[in-house]
Every structure is written in structure tokens, then in C-alpha cells.
Coordinates of C-alpha atoms in Angstrom, one line a residue:
X47 CA 96.2 100.4 116.5
X48 CA 97.1 104.1 116.6
X49 CA 99.5 103.7 119.5
X50 CA 101.6 101.3 117.6
X51 CA 102.3 104.0 115.0
X52 CA 102.7 107.0 117.3
X53 CA 106.0 108.9 117.0
X54 CA 107.5 111.6 119.1
X55 CA 108.8 114.9 117.9
X56 CA 111.4 116.8 119.9
X57 CA 112.2 120.5 119.1
X58 CA 115.3 121.2 121.1
X59 CA 118.9 119.8 120.9
X60 CA 119.9 118.4 124.3
X61 CA 116.3 118.0 125.5
X62 CA 115.2 114.7 127.0
X63 CA 113.4 112.9 124.2
X64 CA 110.3 110.9 124.7
X65 CA 111.1 107.3 123.4
X66 CA 109.8 107.0 119.9
X67 CA 110.4 105.5 116.5
X68 CA 111.4 108.8 115.0
X69 CA 112.3 112.2 116.3
X70 CA 112.4 115.6 114.7
X71 CA 115.2 117.8 116.0
X72 CA 115.3 121.5 115.2
X73 CA 118.7 123.1 115.7
X74 CA 118.9 125.2 118.8
X75 CA 120.8 128.5 118.9
X76 CA 124.2 128.0 120.5
X77 CA 124.9 131.6 121.2
X78 CA 123.1 134.8 122.1
X79 CA 125.7 137.0 120.4
X80 CA 123.9 139.5 118.3
X81 CA 120.4 138.4 119.5
X82 CA 118.3 141.5 120.0
X83 CA 115.8 141.7 122.8
X84 CA 113.0 141.6 120.2
X85 CA 112.9 141.0 116.5
X86 CA 109.8 141.0 114.3
X87 CA 109.4 139.4 110.9
X88 CA 106.2 138.4 109.1
X89 CA 104.2 138.4 112.3
X90 CA 106.8 136.3 114.1
X91 CA 108.7 137.5 117.2
X92 CA 112.1 136.6 118.6
X93 CA 112.5 137.6 122.2
X94 CA 115.6 137.0 124.3
X95 CA 114.8 134.5 127.1
X96 CA 111.4 133.6 125.7
X97 CA 110.1 130.1 125.2
X98 CA 110.8 129.3 121.6
X99 CA 108.8 127.0 119.3
X100 CA 111.7 124.4 119.4
X101 CA 111.5 124.2 123.2
X102 CA 108.5 121.9 123.2
X103 CA 107.8 118.2 122.6
X104 CA 104.8 116.8 120.8
X105 CA 103.4 113.4 119.9
X106 CA 102.6 112.5 116.3
X107 CA 101.3 109.7 114.1
X108 CA 103.1 107.9 111.3
X109 CA 101.3 107.3 107.9
X110 CA 98.7 109.6 109.4
X111 CA 96.3 109.1 106.5
X112 CA 96.4 105.3 106.5
X113 CA 93.4 103.0 106.3
X114 CA 93.5 99.2 106.4
X115 CA 92.8 97.4 103.2
X116 CA 89.7 95.1 102.9
X117 CA 90.2 91.4 103.5
X118 CA 90.2 90.5 99.8
X119 CA 93.3 92.7 99.3
X120 CA 94.9 91.8 102.6
X121 CA 95.0 88.2 101.5
X122 CA 97.1 89.3 98.5
X123 CA 99.4 91.9 100.1
X124 CA 101.9 89.3 101.4
X125 CA 102.6 88.4 97.7
X126 CA 103.9 91.9 97.1
X127 CA 105.2 93.1 100.5
X128 CA 107.2 91.5 103.2
X129 CA 105.7 92.0 106.7
X130 CA 102.3 92.6 105.2
X131 CA 100.8 92.2 108.7
X132 CA 102.2 95.6 109.6
X133 CA 99.9 97.1 107.0
X134 CA 96.8 96.1 109.0
X135 CA 95.9 99.2 110.8
X136 CA 93.8 102.3 110.4
X137 CA 94.1 105.9 111.7
X138 CA 91.3 108.2 112.4
X139 CA 90.7 111.1 110.1
X140 CA 93.4 113.8 110.4
X141 CA 91.1 116.3 112.2
X142 CA 89.9 113.6 114.6
X143 CA 93.6 112.8 115.5
X144 CA 94.2 116.5 116.1
X145 CA 91.0 117.1 118.1
X146 CA 90.5 114.0 120.2
X147 CA 93.9 112.2 120.2
X148 CA 95.9 115.4 120.7
X149 CA 98.3 114.5 117.9
X150 CA 100.5 117.5 117.1
X151 CA 102.7 116.1 114.3
X152 CA 101.3 114.4 111.2
X153 CA 103.2 112.4 108.5
X154 CA 102.1 112.2 104.9
X155 CA 103.5 110.2 102.0
X156 CA 103.2 111.9 98.6
X157 CA 103.5 110.8 95.0
X158 CA 103.6 112.8 91.9
X159 CA 100.7 112.4 89.4
X160 CA 101.3 115.2 86.8
X161 CA 98.8 113.9 84.3
X162 CA 96.2 112.3 86.6
X163 CA 95.0 108.8 86.8
X164 CA 98.3 107.2 87.7
X165 CA 96.9 105.6 90.9
X166 CA 93.3 105.2 89.9
X167 CA 93.4 101.5 89.2
X168 CA 95.5 99.8 91.9
X169 CA 96.9 96.4 90.7
X170 CA 96.0 94.6 93.9
X171 CA 92.4 95.7 93.7
X172 CA 92.2 94.4 90.1
X173 CA 93.7 91.1 91.2
X174 CA 91.2 90.9 94.1
X175 CA 88.3 91.4 91.6
X176 CA 87.1 94.5 93.4
X177 CA 86.8 96.8 90.4
X178 CA 87.9 100.4 90.0
X179 CA 87.9 102.7 93.1
X180 CA 85.1 105.2 93.1
X181 CA 87.2 108.3 93.7
X182 CA 87.1 111.0 91.0
X183 CA 90.0 112.8 92.6
X184 CA 92.4 110.0 91.6
X185 CA 91.8 110.8 87.9
X186 CA 92.7 114.4 88.2
X187 CA 96.3 115.6 88.0
X188 CA 98.0 116.6 91.3
X189 CA 100.0 115.2 94.1
X190 CA 98.5 112.0 95.6
X191 CA 98.7 110.6 99.2
X192 CA 99.1 106.9 99.7
X193 CA 101.5 104.4 101.3
X194 CA 102.5 101.8 98.7
X195 CA 101.2 102.2 95.1
X196 CA 99.3 99.1 93.9
X197 CA 99.6 97.3 97.2
X198 CA 98.6 99.5 100.2
X199 CA 96.7 102.6 98.9
X200 CA 93.7 103.1 101.1
X201 CA 93.7 106.6 102.6
X202 CA 91.4 109.0 104.4
X203 CA 92.3 111.7 101.9
X204 CA 93.6 110.8 98.5
X205 CA 95.2 114.1 97.4
X206 CA 97.6 116.4 99.1
X207 CA 95.2 119.3 98.8
X208 CA 92.3 117.4 100.3
X209 CA 94.5 116.3 103.3
X210 CA 95.6 119.9 103.8
X211 CA 92.1 121.2 103.7
X212 CA 91.1 118.8 106.5
X213 CA 94.0 120.1 108.6
X214 CA 93.2 123.7 107.8
X215 CA 89.6 123.2 108.9
X216 CA 90.9 122.1 112.3
X217 CA 93.5 124.9 112.5
X218 CA 91.0 127.6 111.7
X219 CA 88.9 126.4 114.6
X220 CA 92.0 126.3 116.9
X221 CA 94.0 129.5 116.1
X222 CA 96.0 129.2 119.4
X223 CA 97.3 125.7 118.7
X224 CA 101.1 125.1 119.0
X225 CA 102.9 125.2 115.6
X226 CA 102.0 122.1 113.7
X227 CA 104.8 120.2 111.9
X228 CA 103.8 118.1 108.9
X229 CA 106.5 115.5 107.9
X230 CA 106.3 114.7 104.2
X231 CA 108.0 111.7 102.5
X232 CA 108.3 111.9 98.8
X233 CA 107.8 108.5 97.2
X234 CA 107.6 106.9 93.8
X235 CA 105.9 103.7 92.5
X236 CA 107.8 100.5 92.4
X237 CA 109.5 99.1 89.2
X238 CA 108.0 95.7 89.9
X239 CA 104.5 97.1 90.0
X240 CA 105.1 99.0 86.8
X241 CA 106.3 95.8 85.0
X242 CA 103.1 94.0 86.2
X243 CA 100.9 96.7 84.8
X244 CA 100.6 99.0 87.8
X245 CA 101.5 102.6 88.4
X246 CA 104.5 104.0 86.5
X247 CA 107.6 105.2 88.3
X248 CA 107.6 109.0 88.2
X249 CA 110.8 110.4 89.8
X250 CA 110.5 113.7 91.6
X251 CA 112.2 116.6 89.9
X252 CA 112.3 120.4 90.5
X253 CA 109.2 121.0 88.4
X254 CA 107.1 118.4 90.3
X255 CA 108.4 119.8 93.7
X256 CA 107.3 123.3 92.6
X257 CA 103.8 121.9 92.2
X258 CA 103.9 120.6 95.8
X259 CA 104.8 124.1 97.0
X260 CA 102.0 125.6 94.9
X261 CA 99.5 123.1 96.3
X262 CA 100.4 123.9 99.9
X263 CA 100.2 127.7 99.3
X264 CA 96.8 127.1 97.6
X265 CA 95.4 126.0 101.0
X266 CA 97.4 128.0 103.5
X267 CA 98.1 131.7 103.3
X268 CA 101.3 133.4 104.4
X269 CA 99.8 134.2 107.9
X270 CA 99.3 130.5 108.6
X271 CA 102.5 129.2 107.1
X272 CA 106.0 129.2 108.7
X273 CA 108.6 128.9 105.9
X274 CA 112.4 129.1 105.6
X275 CA 112.0 132.7 104.4
X276 CA 110.3 133.6 107.6
X277 CA 113.3 132.5 109.8
X278 CA 116.3 133.3 107.5
X279 CA 118.0 136.6 108.3
X280 CA 119.4 139.0 105.8
X281 CA 123.0 138.2 104.9
X282 CA 122.9 134.8 106.6
X283 CA 122.2 131.3 105.3
X284 CA 119.3 129.4 106.8
X285 CA 121.5 127.4 109.0
X286 CA 123.4 130.5 110.2
X287 CA 120.2 132.2 111.0
X288 CA 118.9 129.3 113.2
X289 CA 122.3 128.9 115.0
X290 CA 122.7 132.6 115.7
X291 CA 119.1 133.7 116.3
X292 CA 117.1 130.6 117.0
X293 CA 113.5 129.8 116.2
X294 CA 110.6 132.2 116.8
X295 CA 108.9 132.6 120.1
X296 CA 106.3 129.9 120.7
X297 CA 103.4 132.2 121.3
X298 CA 104.1 134.2 118.1
X299 CA 104.1 130.9 116.0
X300 CA 100.8 129.6 117.4
X301 CA 98.2 128.8 114.8
X302 CA 100.9 128.2 112.1
X303 CA 101.8 125.1 110.2
X304 CA 105.2 124.2 108.8
X305 CA 106.4 121.4 106.5
X306 CA 109.4 119.1 106.9
X307 CA 110.9 116.9 104.2
X308 CA 111.6 113.3 105.3
X309 CA 113.9 112.5 102.4
X310 CA 117.6 113.3 103.1
X311 CA 120.1 114.4 104.0
X312 CA 121.7 112.6 101.1
X313 CA 118.8 112.2 98.7
X314 CA 117.9 113.1 95.1
X315 CA 114.6 114.7 96.2
X316 CA 116.4 117.0 98.6
X317 CA 118.9 117.9 95.9
X318 CA 116.2 118.8 93.4
X319 CA 114.4 120.9 96.0
X320 CA 117.4 123.0 96.9
X321 CA 118.6 123.4 93.3
X322 CA 119.3 127.1 92.8
X323 CA 118.0 127.8 96.3
X324 CA 120.7 126.7 98.7
X325 CA 119.0 128.3 101.7
X326 CA 115.5 127.3 100.5
X327 CA 114.8 130.8 99.2
X328 CA 111.1 130.9 98.2
X329 CA 110.5 127.3 99.3
X330 CA 107.8 126.0 101.6
X331 CA 109.4 123.0 103.2
X332 CA 112.4 122.7 105.5
X333 CA 114.7 120.0 104.2
X334 CA 116.2 117.1 106.2
X335 CA 119.8 118.3 105.9
X336 CA 123.2 117.9 107.6
X337 CA 125.1 120.3 109.8
X338 CA 127.3 122.6 107.8
X339 CA 124.8 122.7 104.9
X340 CA 123.2 126.1 104.1
X341 CA 119.7 124.6 104.2
X342 CA 120.1 122.8 107.6
X343 CA 117.4 124.0 110.0
X344 CA 116.3 120.6 111.3
X345 CA 117.5 117.0 111.3
X346 CA 115.4 113.8 111.5
X347 CA 117.0 111.4 114.0
X348 CA 115.7 107.8 114.0
X349 CA 115.8 105.8 117.2
X350 CA 115.0 102.1 117.8
X351 CA 111.4 101.3 118.6
X352 CA 110.7 100.9 122.3
X353 CA 107.7 99.1 124.0
X354 CA 104.6 101.3 123.9
X355 CA 104.5 101.3 127.7
X356 CA 107.7 103.4 127.7
X357 CA 106.3 106.2 125.7
X358 CA 105.7 109.2 127.9

């Protein structure tokens, strides 16, 4: 079922995109004015005429962590979710996708769990009479990874940190890999589930988003991360830096990982993330923004689904 959920990622405006459900478009520089022949920052290099990291196309997976629910839960999913048949698929583990399926873009859904235990007793599991999941990590505080709370929660890695550690293990073994984008969608539980005794709705705020940044940095050091601070130039906004100087050379960005926020460009999560940091100063993620905004370094562009036979 993985092919059904493959998405393409395109890193150049004006490039011919592989047909896909979703594309990631990093803004390309429109002018070489002021571009030095070589510029170095935090181990990254900008060279006039070089292949940049936004000049490549990669194939990725959607809901990359997802595992199909057991039959007892599948029989109940249609009660809570329309199109429940679309939940019946499983992905290989994240490192298996990277190693054997040559996936180079992963997508992860995250939910805040500041006190721990919020998602440790899924409603649908209780209704199916399956008991409490045997996963101690669900009872600890920290960002969790799952698709739909109380309805579709099975995952190959239940916490953000555990997912990132799997990815890091693969990256450490492949230091020359192309830069790896991780798309993150920030979700909350559903009000209906909360009313029925399921997980509570915990809206994302700046404090909870700070925790996400901290968790990412707890796994990846500065030499493996590519952040807004790495590409923003002195005296320029993030958008101005990208438009004037472009993204780093591909070869200098090999072995690095960077994180992209799915939510946006008009979204409360994005607003909370850029609060007091209009050009993402000190932040880890690049936000899904709109041209003309200081934080605009990439845009997520959705396209209609096409038959899998048309994916190149």
C-alpha cells in the first residue's frame, strides 16, 4: 500500500514536478545580484553556478509512521471517521523506507502531550475490548506521533523523539545522503472524542512549540540540522535571504535534516511559532508561509491526485 501514499517533493520553482498528491516548493533565488562566488556559514557553502539543494526532486511518503489497526478496531473506525477504508494501510519502519524504498521525504503528525498519558487509552481500543496498549512511552510527557486520536493511532514510533532517533540512526550510517526534509503537521484531538471520554483537545501554543524544537535538538546536533538561522543573512529577512542568495550548495548540505511545518500559511500554529520571531530567529522548523512574509522560505503546494502509473 505504500505507493498509494507516496508524495513528491520538488525543490525548485519552475521545475517540472513529478505528479503527486503534495509538493514542497522551496523558493528559488530570482537574481544573482550581490551573490558572492563562495559564501560559508555553519558548514554550508553558497557557490555561484553550483547545484543547490533546491535543484533536486525527491519522493516521499505520507503519514510515514502509520500502521493499520487490527480488525476489531477497523470494524469500528467507520463509526468515527468517514472514508475509514483509507486508513487500512501500513508503512514500513522509517529507516526501512529510507534504506530500501529510497524515500527521501517523510511526513509526521504530532500532538502535544505536556503531562503524559493523554493518548495512552484510545477510545476505539476500549470499545473493541482490547485493553490498554502496552507502550510505556505513551504515559510519559512529550510530543506524540499518531494519525487520529482515539480512532487511528497505531504507529511504528509513538513519540517524536523515538521517530527522530530511528531517522538519525539511518542518517549516521549515510552521511552523504541528500538533505532530508521532514514535513510535520501539528494536530489536536477531536472535540467529539473528548466528549465521549477520549483524549482532551490541547491547542498548540508557543510554549508547546518550544518543546518540539527542544526535542528535535535533543536528537540532532547543529552539524546535522539545517535551520532558518543557517540560511538567513545579516540584515535580511529569511525570505529576502532566500530570494537574493538562494539555498546552500547541495553537496555542502549532504547529511543534514531540515523540518517543514505543514500548517499554514494562515494558521494559528504558524502564528504561535513565529510570535516574536518574524524571520524564525532561533527556530528549528521552516514555516509554510506566503510570499511577502518575512518567514517565507518554502510553500507547500497541493495538487490533485493522479493515477499511480503517472508517478515518475
